Short mmCIF file of C-alpha atoms in Angstrom, two decimals:
data_model
loop_
_atom_site.label_atom_id
_atom_site.label_comp_id
_atom_site.label_asym_id
_atom_site.label_seq_id
_atom_site.Cartn_x
_atom_site.Cartn_y
_atom_site.Cartn_z
CA MET A 11 -113.42 99.43 -120.16
CA ALA A 12 -115.72 96.40 -119.82
CA THR A 13 -115.88 93.88 -122.66
CA PRO A 14 -119.23 94.23 -124.46
CA TYR A 15 -121.66 91.34 -124.22
CA ILE A 16 -121.92 89.25 -127.38
CA PRO A 17 -125.33 87.63 -127.98
CA PRO A 18 -125.35 83.83 -128.09
CA SER A 19 -125.12 82.12 -131.46
CA ILE A 20 -127.75 79.67 -132.66
CA HIS A 21 -125.41 76.90 -131.50
CA SER A 22 -125.41 78.04 -127.85
CA SER A 23 -127.44 76.30 -125.18
CA SER A 24 -130.93 77.76 -124.79
CA THR A 25 -130.72 77.38 -120.99
CA GLU A 26 -127.88 79.89 -120.58
CA GLU A 27 -128.68 83.01 -118.56
CA VAL A 28 -128.01 86.40 -120.11
CA PRO A 29 -125.28 88.13 -118.09
CA GLU A 30 -125.81 91.50 -116.52
CA GLU A 31 -124.60 94.54 -118.40
CA GLY A 32 -120.85 94.87 -118.35
CA MET A 33 -120.24 91.27 -117.38
CA THR A 34 -118.41 88.70 -119.50
CA ARG A 35 -119.05 85.00 -119.72
CA ALA A 36 -117.51 81.86 -121.17
CA ARG A 37 -119.02 80.80 -124.43
CA SER A 38 -120.58 77.34 -124.58
CA GLY A 39 -122.54 75.29 -127.06
CA SER A 40 -122.31 72.42 -129.46
CA LEU A 41 -118.88 73.56 -130.68
CA THR A 42 -117.33 73.28 -127.22
CA ASN A 43 -114.43 70.85 -127.25
CA ILE A 44 -115.32 68.22 -124.62
CA LYS A 45 -112.26 66.21 -123.66
CA PRO A 46 -112.97 62.49 -123.96
CA LYS A 47 -111.81 60.06 -121.32
CA VAL A 48 -108.91 57.81 -122.27
CA LEU A 49 -110.26 54.30 -121.70
CA ARG A 50 -108.25 51.31 -120.49
CA PRO A 51 -109.04 47.70 -121.40
CA PHE A 52 -110.09 45.41 -118.58
CA HIS A 53 -108.11 42.15 -118.41
CA THR A 54 -105.66 43.23 -121.15
CA SER A 55 -102.34 44.75 -120.13
CA GLU A 56 -100.91 45.28 -123.61
CA VAL A 57 -102.33 45.39 -127.13
CA LYS A 58 -100.23 43.34 -129.55
CA VAL A 59 -100.32 44.15 -133.28
CA LEU A 60 -98.94 41.96 -136.07
CA LEU A 61 -98.53 43.61 -139.48
CA LEU A 62 -97.71 41.54 -142.58
CA GLU A 63 -96.96 42.23 -146.26
CA ASN A 64 -95.08 45.49 -145.76
CA VAL A 65 -97.99 47.52 -144.39
CA ASN A 66 -97.17 51.21 -144.72
CA ALA A 67 -95.12 52.97 -142.04
CA SER A 68 -98.02 55.39 -141.41
CA ALA A 69 -99.92 52.53 -139.79
CA ILE A 70 -96.93 51.43 -137.71
CA LYS A 71 -96.50 54.96 -136.38
CA ALA A 72 -100.21 55.25 -135.58
CA PHE A 73 -100.20 52.03 -133.56
CA GLN A 74 -96.96 52.86 -131.76
CA LYS A 75 -98.37 56.27 -130.83
CA GLN A 76 -101.13 54.42 -128.96
CA GLY A 77 -98.55 52.45 -127.01
CA TYR A 78 -99.36 49.19 -128.79
CA GLN A 79 -96.68 46.53 -129.20
CA VAL A 80 -96.09 46.30 -132.97
CA GLU A 81 -94.36 43.53 -134.94
CA ALA A 82 -94.06 44.12 -138.69
CA HIS A 83 -93.01 41.79 -141.53
CA THR A 84 -92.44 42.64 -145.19
CA LYS A 85 -93.87 39.36 -146.53
CA ALA A 86 -96.99 37.26 -146.15
CA LEU A 87 -96.83 34.36 -143.71
CA VAL A 88 -98.27 30.91 -144.40
CA GLY A 89 -98.69 27.54 -142.71
CA ASP A 90 -97.27 26.86 -139.26
CA GLU A 91 -95.38 30.16 -139.21
CA LEU A 92 -98.62 32.11 -139.56
CA LEU A 93 -100.39 29.93 -136.97
CA GLU A 94 -97.57 30.50 -134.49
CA LYS A 95 -97.41 34.26 -135.00
CA ILE A 96 -101.15 34.86 -134.89
CA LYS A 97 -101.98 32.94 -131.72
CA ASP A 98 -101.48 35.74 -129.19
CA VAL A 99 -102.03 38.97 -131.17
CA HIS A 100 -105.02 41.26 -130.69
CA VAL A 101 -104.84 43.08 -134.04
CA LEU A 102 -103.68 41.65 -137.38
CA GLY A 103 -102.90 43.78 -140.42
CA ILE A 104 -102.61 42.20 -143.88
CA ARG A 105 -102.88 43.03 -147.56
CA SER A 106 -104.05 40.68 -150.31
CA LYS A 107 -101.70 37.68 -150.07
CA THR A 108 -102.22 36.45 -146.50
CA LYS A 109 -105.09 33.96 -146.38
CA LEU A 110 -107.12 33.96 -143.18
CA THR A 111 -109.08 30.72 -143.33
CA LYS A 112 -111.33 29.34 -140.62
CA GLN A 113 -108.43 27.15 -139.45
CA VAL A 114 -106.10 30.13 -139.13
CA LEU A 115 -108.70 32.19 -137.28
CA GLU A 116 -109.34 29.34 -134.84
CA ALA A 117 -105.68 29.54 -133.82
CA ALA A 118 -105.96 33.27 -133.08
CA VAL A 119 -107.34 32.99 -129.56
CA ASN A 120 -106.82 36.66 -128.63
CA LEU A 121 -107.60 38.25 -132.01
CA ARG A 122 -110.06 41.14 -131.82
CA ALA A 123 -109.78 42.76 -135.23
CA VAL A 124 -108.28 42.33 -138.70
CA GLY A 125 -107.28 45.23 -140.90
CA CYS A 126 -107.11 44.59 -144.65
CA PHE A 127 -104.83 47.37 -145.90
CA CYS A 128 -106.41 47.20 -149.35
CA ILE A 129 -109.89 47.27 -150.90
CA GLY A 130 -110.62 43.53 -151.10
CA THR A 131 -111.50 41.26 -148.18
CA ASN A 132 -111.92 37.98 -150.08
CA GLN A 133 -108.67 36.73 -148.51
CA VAL A 134 -110.48 36.53 -145.15
CA ASP A 135 -113.20 34.06 -144.16
CA LEU A 136 -115.55 36.84 -143.06
CA HIS A 137 -118.22 34.51 -141.68
CA ALA A 138 -115.73 32.59 -139.56
CA ALA A 139 -114.25 35.86 -138.29
CA ALA A 140 -117.66 37.22 -137.29
CA ASN A 141 -118.53 33.98 -135.48
CA LYS A 142 -115.39 34.43 -133.36
CA GLY A 143 -116.21 38.07 -132.65
CA ILE A 144 -113.42 39.36 -134.90
CA ALA A 145 -114.23 42.59 -136.74
CA VAL A 146 -112.70 43.01 -140.21
CA PHE A 147 -111.93 46.45 -141.63
CA ASN A 148 -110.65 47.50 -145.06
CA SER A 149 -109.86 50.60 -147.09
CA PRO A 150 -112.58 51.18 -149.70
CA PHE A 151 -111.53 54.71 -150.67
CA SER A 152 -107.84 55.48 -150.33
CA ASN A 153 -106.38 53.93 -153.49
CA SER A 154 -109.18 54.97 -155.84
CA ARG A 155 -107.21 57.78 -157.46
CA SER A 156 -104.13 55.61 -157.99
CA VAL A 157 -106.15 52.92 -159.78
CA ALA A 158 -108.02 55.48 -161.87
CA GLU A 159 -104.76 57.09 -163.01
CA LEU A 160 -103.29 53.68 -163.88
CA VAL A 161 -106.30 52.94 -166.09
CA ILE A 162 -105.89 56.23 -167.94
CA GLY A 163 -102.24 55.38 -168.54
CA GLU A 164 -103.17 51.91 -169.79
CA ILE A 165 -105.79 53.28 -172.16
CA ILE A 166 -103.27 55.61 -173.78
CA ALA A 167 -100.57 52.92 -173.86
CA LEU A 168 -102.93 50.43 -175.54
CA ALA A 169 -104.20 52.94 -178.07
CA ARG A 170 -100.61 53.73 -179.10
CA GLN A 171 -99.28 50.12 -178.74
CA LEU A 172 -96.61 51.39 -176.35
CA GLY A 173 -96.09 48.01 -174.72
CA ASP A 174 -95.13 46.32 -177.98
CA ARG A 175 -92.98 49.25 -179.16
CA ASN A 176 -91.14 49.26 -175.84
CA THR A 177 -90.46 45.51 -176.04
CA GLU A 178 -89.18 45.88 -179.61
CA MET A 179 -86.81 48.70 -178.66
CA HIS A 180 -85.37 46.57 -175.84
CA GLN A 181 -84.74 43.96 -178.53
CA GLN A 182 -82.98 46.61 -180.69
CA VAL A 183 -85.87 46.63 -183.20
CA TRP A 184 -86.82 50.04 -184.64
CA ASN A 185 -90.48 49.85 -185.72
CA LYS A 186 -91.97 53.29 -186.35
CA VAL A 187 -95.63 52.76 -187.33
CA SER A 188 -98.89 54.66 -187.14
CA ALA A 189 -101.28 51.94 -188.37
CA ASN A 190 -103.85 51.00 -185.71
CA CYS A 191 -102.53 53.64 -183.31
CA PHE A 192 -105.12 56.14 -182.13
CA GLU A 193 -105.84 59.17 -179.99
CA ILE A 194 -108.26 58.48 -177.16
CA ARG A 195 -110.12 61.76 -177.69
CA GLY A 196 -113.59 61.03 -179.05
CA LYS A 197 -113.46 57.33 -178.14
CA VAL A 198 -116.09 55.62 -175.97
CA LEU A 199 -115.06 54.32 -172.55
CA GLY A 200 -117.32 51.74 -170.92
CA ILE A 201 -116.94 51.34 -167.15
CA VAL A 202 -118.29 48.19 -165.49
CA GLY A 203 -118.86 49.07 -161.84
CA TYR A 204 -119.39 52.75 -161.02
CA GLY A 205 -118.05 52.88 -157.46
CA HIS A 206 -115.26 55.00 -156.02
CA ILE A 207 -112.76 54.04 -158.75
CA GLY A 208 -115.20 53.98 -161.65
CA SER A 209 -116.64 57.41 -160.85
CA GLN A 210 -113.19 59.01 -160.49
CA LEU A 211 -112.11 57.39 -163.72
CA SER A 212 -115.12 58.81 -165.55
CA VAL A 213 -114.12 62.35 -164.56
CA LEU A 214 -110.53 61.88 -165.75
CA ALA A 215 -111.63 60.25 -169.01
CA GLU A 216 -114.13 63.01 -169.82
CA ALA A 217 -111.42 65.61 -169.19
CA MET A 218 -109.38 63.89 -171.92
CA GLY A 219 -112.23 64.08 -174.40
CA MET A 220 -113.67 60.57 -174.07
CA THR A 221 -117.38 59.76 -174.09
CA VAL A 222 -118.15 57.71 -170.99
CA TYR A 223 -120.85 55.15 -170.25
CA PHE A 224 -121.11 52.83 -167.26
CA TYR A 225 -123.02 49.75 -166.19
CA ASP A 226 -123.83 48.99 -162.55
CA VAL A 227 -126.40 46.78 -160.85
CA LEU A 228 -127.49 49.86 -158.86
CA GLN A 229 -129.05 53.04 -160.17
CA ILE A 230 -126.34 55.64 -159.55
CA MET A 231 -126.25 59.38 -160.17
CA PRO A 232 -123.44 59.84 -162.73
CA LEU A 233 -120.81 62.54 -162.60
CA GLY A 234 -120.40 64.99 -165.48
CA THR A 235 -122.01 63.84 -168.72
CA THR A 236 -121.47 60.12 -168.08
CA LYS A 237 -124.51 57.96 -168.87
CA GLN A 238 -125.67 54.64 -167.44
CA THR A 239 -126.64 51.74 -169.71
CA GLU A 240 -129.45 49.32 -168.97
CA SER A 241 -127.37 46.18 -169.49
CA LEU A 242 -123.81 44.93 -169.58
CA GLU A 243 -124.33 43.75 -173.16
CA GLU A 244 -125.34 47.26 -174.26
CA LEU A 245 -122.22 48.72 -172.67
CA LEU A 246 -119.93 46.16 -174.32
CA SER A 247 -121.44 46.75 -177.74
CA ILE A 248 -120.89 50.53 -177.80
CA SER A 249 -117.48 50.83 -176.08
CA ASP A 250 -114.06 51.21 -177.66
CA PHE A 251 -112.46 50.54 -174.26
CA VAL A 252 -114.06 48.39 -171.55
CA THR A 253 -112.64 48.66 -168.02
CA LEU A 254 -113.73 46.49 -165.09
CA HIS A 255 -114.14 47.74 -161.51
CA VAL A 256 -116.31 45.23 -159.67
CA PRO A 257 -115.78 43.26 -156.44
CA GLU A 258 -115.27 39.51 -156.37
CA LEU A 259 -118.75 38.06 -155.87
CA GLU A 260 -120.53 34.99 -157.14
CA ASP A 261 -122.26 37.22 -159.70
CA THR A 262 -118.97 38.64 -160.99
CA LYS A 263 -116.92 35.44 -161.26
CA ASN A 264 -116.27 34.65 -164.95
CA MET A 265 -118.29 37.74 -165.84
CA ILE A 266 -116.31 38.34 -169.03
CA GLY A 267 -115.82 35.24 -171.21
CA GLU A 268 -116.07 34.16 -174.83
CA ARG A 269 -119.73 35.17 -175.05
CA GLU A 270 -119.02 38.73 -173.94
CA ILE A 271 -115.71 39.22 -175.81
CA MET A 272 -116.59 37.59 -179.12
CA GLY A 273 -120.35 38.12 -179.04
CA TYR A 274 -120.78 41.68 -177.77
CA MET A 275 -117.50 43.61 -177.72
CA LYS A 276 -116.69 45.52 -180.91
CA LYS A 277 -113.95 44.19 -183.15
CA GLY A 278 -110.88 46.29 -182.40
CA ALA A 279 -111.97 47.12 -178.84
CA TYR A 280 -109.73 46.99 -175.78
CA LEU A 281 -110.36 45.21 -172.45
CA LEU A 282 -108.86 46.32 -169.11
CA ASN A 283 -109.14 44.40 -165.83
CA ASN A 284 -107.96 46.11 -162.64
CA ALA A 285 -110.70 44.56 -160.49
CA ARG A 286 -110.35 40.89 -159.52
CA GLY A 287 -108.62 38.06 -161.36
CA THR A 288 -111.68 35.82 -161.41
CA VAL A 289 -113.79 38.34 -163.33
CA VAL A 290 -112.19 37.59 -166.74
CA GLN A 291 -111.81 34.11 -168.22
CA ILE A 292 -108.17 33.95 -169.30
CA PRO A 293 -108.66 31.49 -172.22
CA ALA A 294 -111.33 33.73 -173.76
CA LEU A 295 -109.07 36.78 -173.40
CA VAL A 296 -106.17 34.96 -175.06
CA GLN A 297 -108.39 33.83 -177.94
CA GLY A 298 -109.74 37.35 -178.47
CA LEU A 299 -106.23 38.81 -178.65
CA LYS A 300 -104.68 36.12 -180.86
CA ILE A 301 -107.38 36.20 -183.55
CA GLY A 302 -107.39 40.00 -183.53
CA HIS A 303 -110.93 40.53 -182.27
CA LEU A 304 -109.47 42.52 -179.40
CA ALA A 305 -106.96 45.19 -180.38
CA GLY A 306 -105.33 44.99 -176.96
CA ALA A 307 -105.81 44.38 -173.26
CA ALA A 308 -104.38 45.34 -169.88
CA ILE A 309 -104.61 43.07 -166.85
CA ASP A 310 -103.34 43.79 -163.35
CA VAL A 311 -105.05 40.89 -161.54
CA TYR A 312 -105.12 37.13 -162.11
CA PRO A 313 -107.12 34.14 -160.85
CA LYS A 314 -103.97 32.82 -159.17
CA GLU A 315 -101.21 35.17 -158.04
CA PRO A 316 -97.74 34.48 -156.56
CA ALA A 317 -97.37 34.90 -152.80
CA SER A 318 -94.09 36.80 -153.09
CA ASN A 319 -91.99 38.77 -155.55
CA GLY A 320 -89.60 36.93 -157.85
CA LYS A 321 -89.79 34.62 -160.88
CA HIS A 322 -93.01 32.98 -159.74
CA PHE A 323 -95.49 34.08 -162.44
CA THR A 324 -95.70 30.71 -164.19
CA ASP A 325 -99.40 29.82 -164.23
CA TYR A 326 -100.39 31.62 -167.44
CA PRO A 327 -97.71 31.06 -170.12
CA GLU A 328 -100.35 31.51 -172.83
CA LEU A 329 -100.54 35.22 -171.98
CA LEU A 330 -96.88 35.88 -172.69
CA ALA A 331 -97.16 35.66 -176.47
CA CYS A 332 -100.32 37.80 -176.82
CA PRO A 333 -99.97 40.99 -178.87
CA ASN A 334 -100.54 44.44 -177.33
CA LEU A 335 -101.12 42.99 -173.87
CA ILE A 336 -100.02 45.01 -170.84
CA MET A 337 -99.50 42.82 -167.77
CA THR A 338 -98.75 44.26 -164.34
CA PRO A 339 -98.35 42.46 -160.97
CA HIS A 340 -101.43 43.72 -159.07
CA ILE A 341 -100.07 47.24 -158.62
CA GLY A 342 -103.28 49.22 -159.14
CA GLY A 343 -103.18 50.74 -155.67
CA SER A 344 -99.41 50.51 -155.22
CA THR A 345 -98.37 54.13 -154.99
CA GLU A 346 -96.71 55.92 -152.10
CA GLU A 347 -99.72 58.21 -151.80
CA ALA A 348 -102.30 55.42 -151.77
CA GLN A 349 -100.41 53.19 -149.35
CA GLY A 350 -99.85 56.08 -146.97
CA MET A 351 -103.54 56.97 -146.96
CA ILE A 352 -104.55 53.31 -146.64
CA GLY A 353 -102.24 52.98 -143.64
CA ILE A 354 -103.91 55.95 -141.96
CA GLU A 355 -107.47 54.95 -142.90
CA VAL A 356 -107.31 51.34 -141.71
CA SER A 357 -105.19 51.98 -138.61
CA THR A 358 -107.59 54.73 -137.53
CA ALA A 359 -110.56 52.36 -137.80
CA LEU A 360 -108.71 49.66 -135.86
CA ILE A 361 -107.61 52.06 -133.11
CA LYS A 362 -111.16 53.35 -132.68
CA TYR A 363 -112.42 49.79 -132.41
CA ILE A 364 -109.78 48.74 -129.86
CA ASN A 365 -109.85 51.95 -127.79
CA GLN A 366 -113.55 52.84 -128.00
CA GLY A 367 -115.44 49.86 -129.45
CA THR A 368 -116.51 51.78 -132.56
CA SER A 369 -117.21 49.33 -135.39
CA ILE A 370 -117.98 51.86 -138.15
CA GLY A 371 -116.41 50.55 -141.37
CA ALA A 372 -116.42 46.88 -140.40
CA VAL A 373 -117.35 44.69 -143.37
CA ASN A 374 -118.54 41.60 -141.46
CA PHE A 375 -119.98 43.17 -138.38
CA PRO A 376 -122.78 45.47 -137.16
CA GLU A 377 -121.62 49.08 -137.55
CA ILE A 378 -122.34 51.03 -134.36
CA ASP A 379 -120.85 53.83 -132.30
CA LEU A 380 -121.48 55.81 -129.10
CA ARG A 381 -120.35 59.30 -128.22
CA ALA A 382 -117.25 59.43 -126.10
CA ILE A 383 -117.24 59.05 -122.33
CA ARG A 384 -116.25 62.39 -120.83
CA GLU A 385 -113.16 62.75 -118.69
CA GLU A 386 -115.16 63.72 -115.60
CA GLU A 387 -117.24 60.52 -115.76
CA LYS A 388 -114.82 58.69 -113.47
CA ASN A 389 -116.67 55.42 -112.80
CA THR A 390 -118.35 54.97 -116.18
CA VAL A 391 -117.57 51.67 -117.90
CA ARG A 392 -118.07 50.88 -121.60
CA VAL A 393 -119.31 47.33 -122.19
CA LEU A 394 -118.69 45.83 -125.65
CA TYR A 395 -120.78 42.68 -125.96
CA ILE A 396 -120.67 40.55 -129.12
CA HIS A 397 -123.30 37.82 -129.07
CA ARG A 398 -125.40 35.39 -131.07
CA ASN A 399 -128.38 37.09 -132.66
CA ILE A 400 -131.08 35.15 -130.80
CA PRO A 401 -134.21 36.19 -128.85
CA GLY A 402 -133.93 37.21 -125.21
CA VAL A 403 -130.34 38.44 -125.21
CA LEU A 404 -131.10 42.11 -124.53
CA LYS A 405 -133.41 41.14 -121.70
CA ALA A 406 -130.65 39.06 -120.10
CA ILE A 407 -127.94 41.70 -120.54
CA ASN A 408 -130.14 44.52 -119.22
CA GLU A 409 -130.96 42.48 -116.13
CA ILE A 410 -127.20 42.38 -115.46
CA PHE A 411 -127.07 46.14 -115.95
CA SER A 412 -130.15 46.76 -113.76
CA ASP A 413 -128.18 47.57 -110.59
CA HIS A 414 -126.49 50.46 -112.38
CA ASN A 415 -127.51 53.43 -114.46
CA VAL A 416 -127.20 52.85 -118.23
CA GLU A 417 -126.05 56.21 -119.58
CA LYS A 418 -126.35 55.20 -123.23
CA GLN A 419 -126.74 52.00 -125.19
CA TYR A 420 -126.78 50.92 -128.84
CA SER A 421 -127.42 47.50 -130.33
CA ASP A 422 -127.46 46.26 -133.90
CA SER A 423 -127.18 42.95 -135.72
CA LYS A 424 -125.82 41.60 -138.98
CA GLY A 425 -126.84 38.06 -139.86
CA ASP A 426 -126.11 35.70 -136.99
CA ILE A 427 -124.05 38.26 -135.06
CA ALA A 428 -125.18 41.15 -132.85
CA TYR A 429 -123.21 43.81 -131.04
CA VAL A 430 -124.14 45.85 -127.96
CA MET A 431 -122.30 48.97 -126.81
CA ALA A 432 -123.37 50.31 -123.43
CA ASP A 433 -121.95 52.93 -121.06
CA ILE A 434 -122.70 52.00 -117.46
CA ALA A 435 -122.34 54.67 -114.77
CA ASP A 436 -121.15 54.38 -111.17
CA VAL A 437 -119.27 51.07 -111.45
CA PRO A 438 -116.41 51.04 -108.91
CA GLU A 439 -113.24 49.36 -110.14
CA LYS A 440 -113.65 46.60 -107.55
CA GLU A 441 -116.96 45.56 -109.21
CA LEU A 442 -115.56 45.28 -112.75
CA HIS A 443 -114.68 41.61 -112.41
CA LYS A 444 -118.17 40.73 -111.14
CA LEU A 445 -119.83 42.60 -114.03
CA HIS A 446 -117.46 41.09 -116.59
CA SER A 447 -117.99 37.54 -115.29
CA ALA A 448 -121.78 37.91 -115.34
CA ILE A 449 -121.75 38.98 -119.00
CA LEU A 450 -119.35 36.21 -120.01
CA ALA A 451 -121.72 33.68 -118.45
CA THR A 452 -124.62 34.58 -120.75
CA PRO A 453 -125.33 31.69 -123.18
CA ALA A 454 -125.23 33.93 -126.27
CA ASN A 455 -121.83 35.44 -125.49
CA ILE A 456 -119.20 35.34 -128.24
CA SER A 457 -116.80 37.96 -126.95
CA THR A 458 -117.02 40.62 -124.25
CA ARG A 459 -114.70 43.54 -123.60
CA MET A 460 -114.90 46.29 -121.01
CA LEU A 461 -113.21 49.68 -121.20
CA TYR A 462 -112.98 51.95 -118.19
#
């Protein structure tokens, strides 16, 4: 018996012919799985990856699966050791302790991309990286839940003075008290910075019975019953707990000082900083705790942090004697779950950039992408051209392309840097060197790659 004809879905191509009665046909349409061509880099035989600071194994596996040469270290590198290691790698993966200054980046003659396996990118000179054609990627989402859960734990621990009770028990002191210990239900939580972490935190806090307000420089649609305040001062004045979740910018450095703590925060309030160490002025925090204006605080980040584990936390001895102060060593996103997801997120972005030229997610770079070259497009070459953002560049580059058919092209700029992706058809392998040399010779060229 013949298979009945099934009418085309709305996704099918409108140019398909209807088969005769009793005939079958292959379905086609936008859901068809087109196999992309695996592209090879021109002039690069092997991609070398250097991973520092114990980047998660999920990233190592992802890079090795691509056939990249991977070297991994558990610690940050500094000085001459870093300069030596970085000079011939194509991809560098770091966390928060490795400092990529202009001097370091100048030594990285083959470096194409940097992956920050964390949220922050202030450890990288982003402008210097862009000027060398180095794209920088980070992980803005993956550790949000871990940080939000830590904050909830800190809020409860502060409200019940668990840090001090724990220290006393380790000193064989039994101190059963209920004075100044509270439930968090019904208390007001003020969130400064309502991004990925702040918004997740608001949901968790509301589920525990807290009333949540937030302050952000942008107008943001709140989740649940959370409300936005018009000013930071308003938020500080109504909150029992104030938690900070802002990036390190000029506007956020020293954001919370004596004026904010003593002048606007309620007496008996709590301050939590899991954002950046420069956001809170340490002397003002110490003063607020010692005179009892603040009932407690939790800090996970510091203006200056040790480069490695061990007895190196010596820069802030004044914090050690503060009552009801929870101090942690920048572990907000340090969970197995978060690090695994960060490893996948950042390595995926880096692999797409190296293998396809896709710069989506780059923090210092124009974000552009092109659809994949299909496997049957045998002589199609992808040109990845990073250049100075000056007039006349597209005219010059398209004159070079004029002897070939440009299948698709995308250009965008960010500040002084621009990026062109173009797929050029019918380029025999013997002409690749000629095309590559012509593009390199353009005055605006910063970096040019070709994939074929």
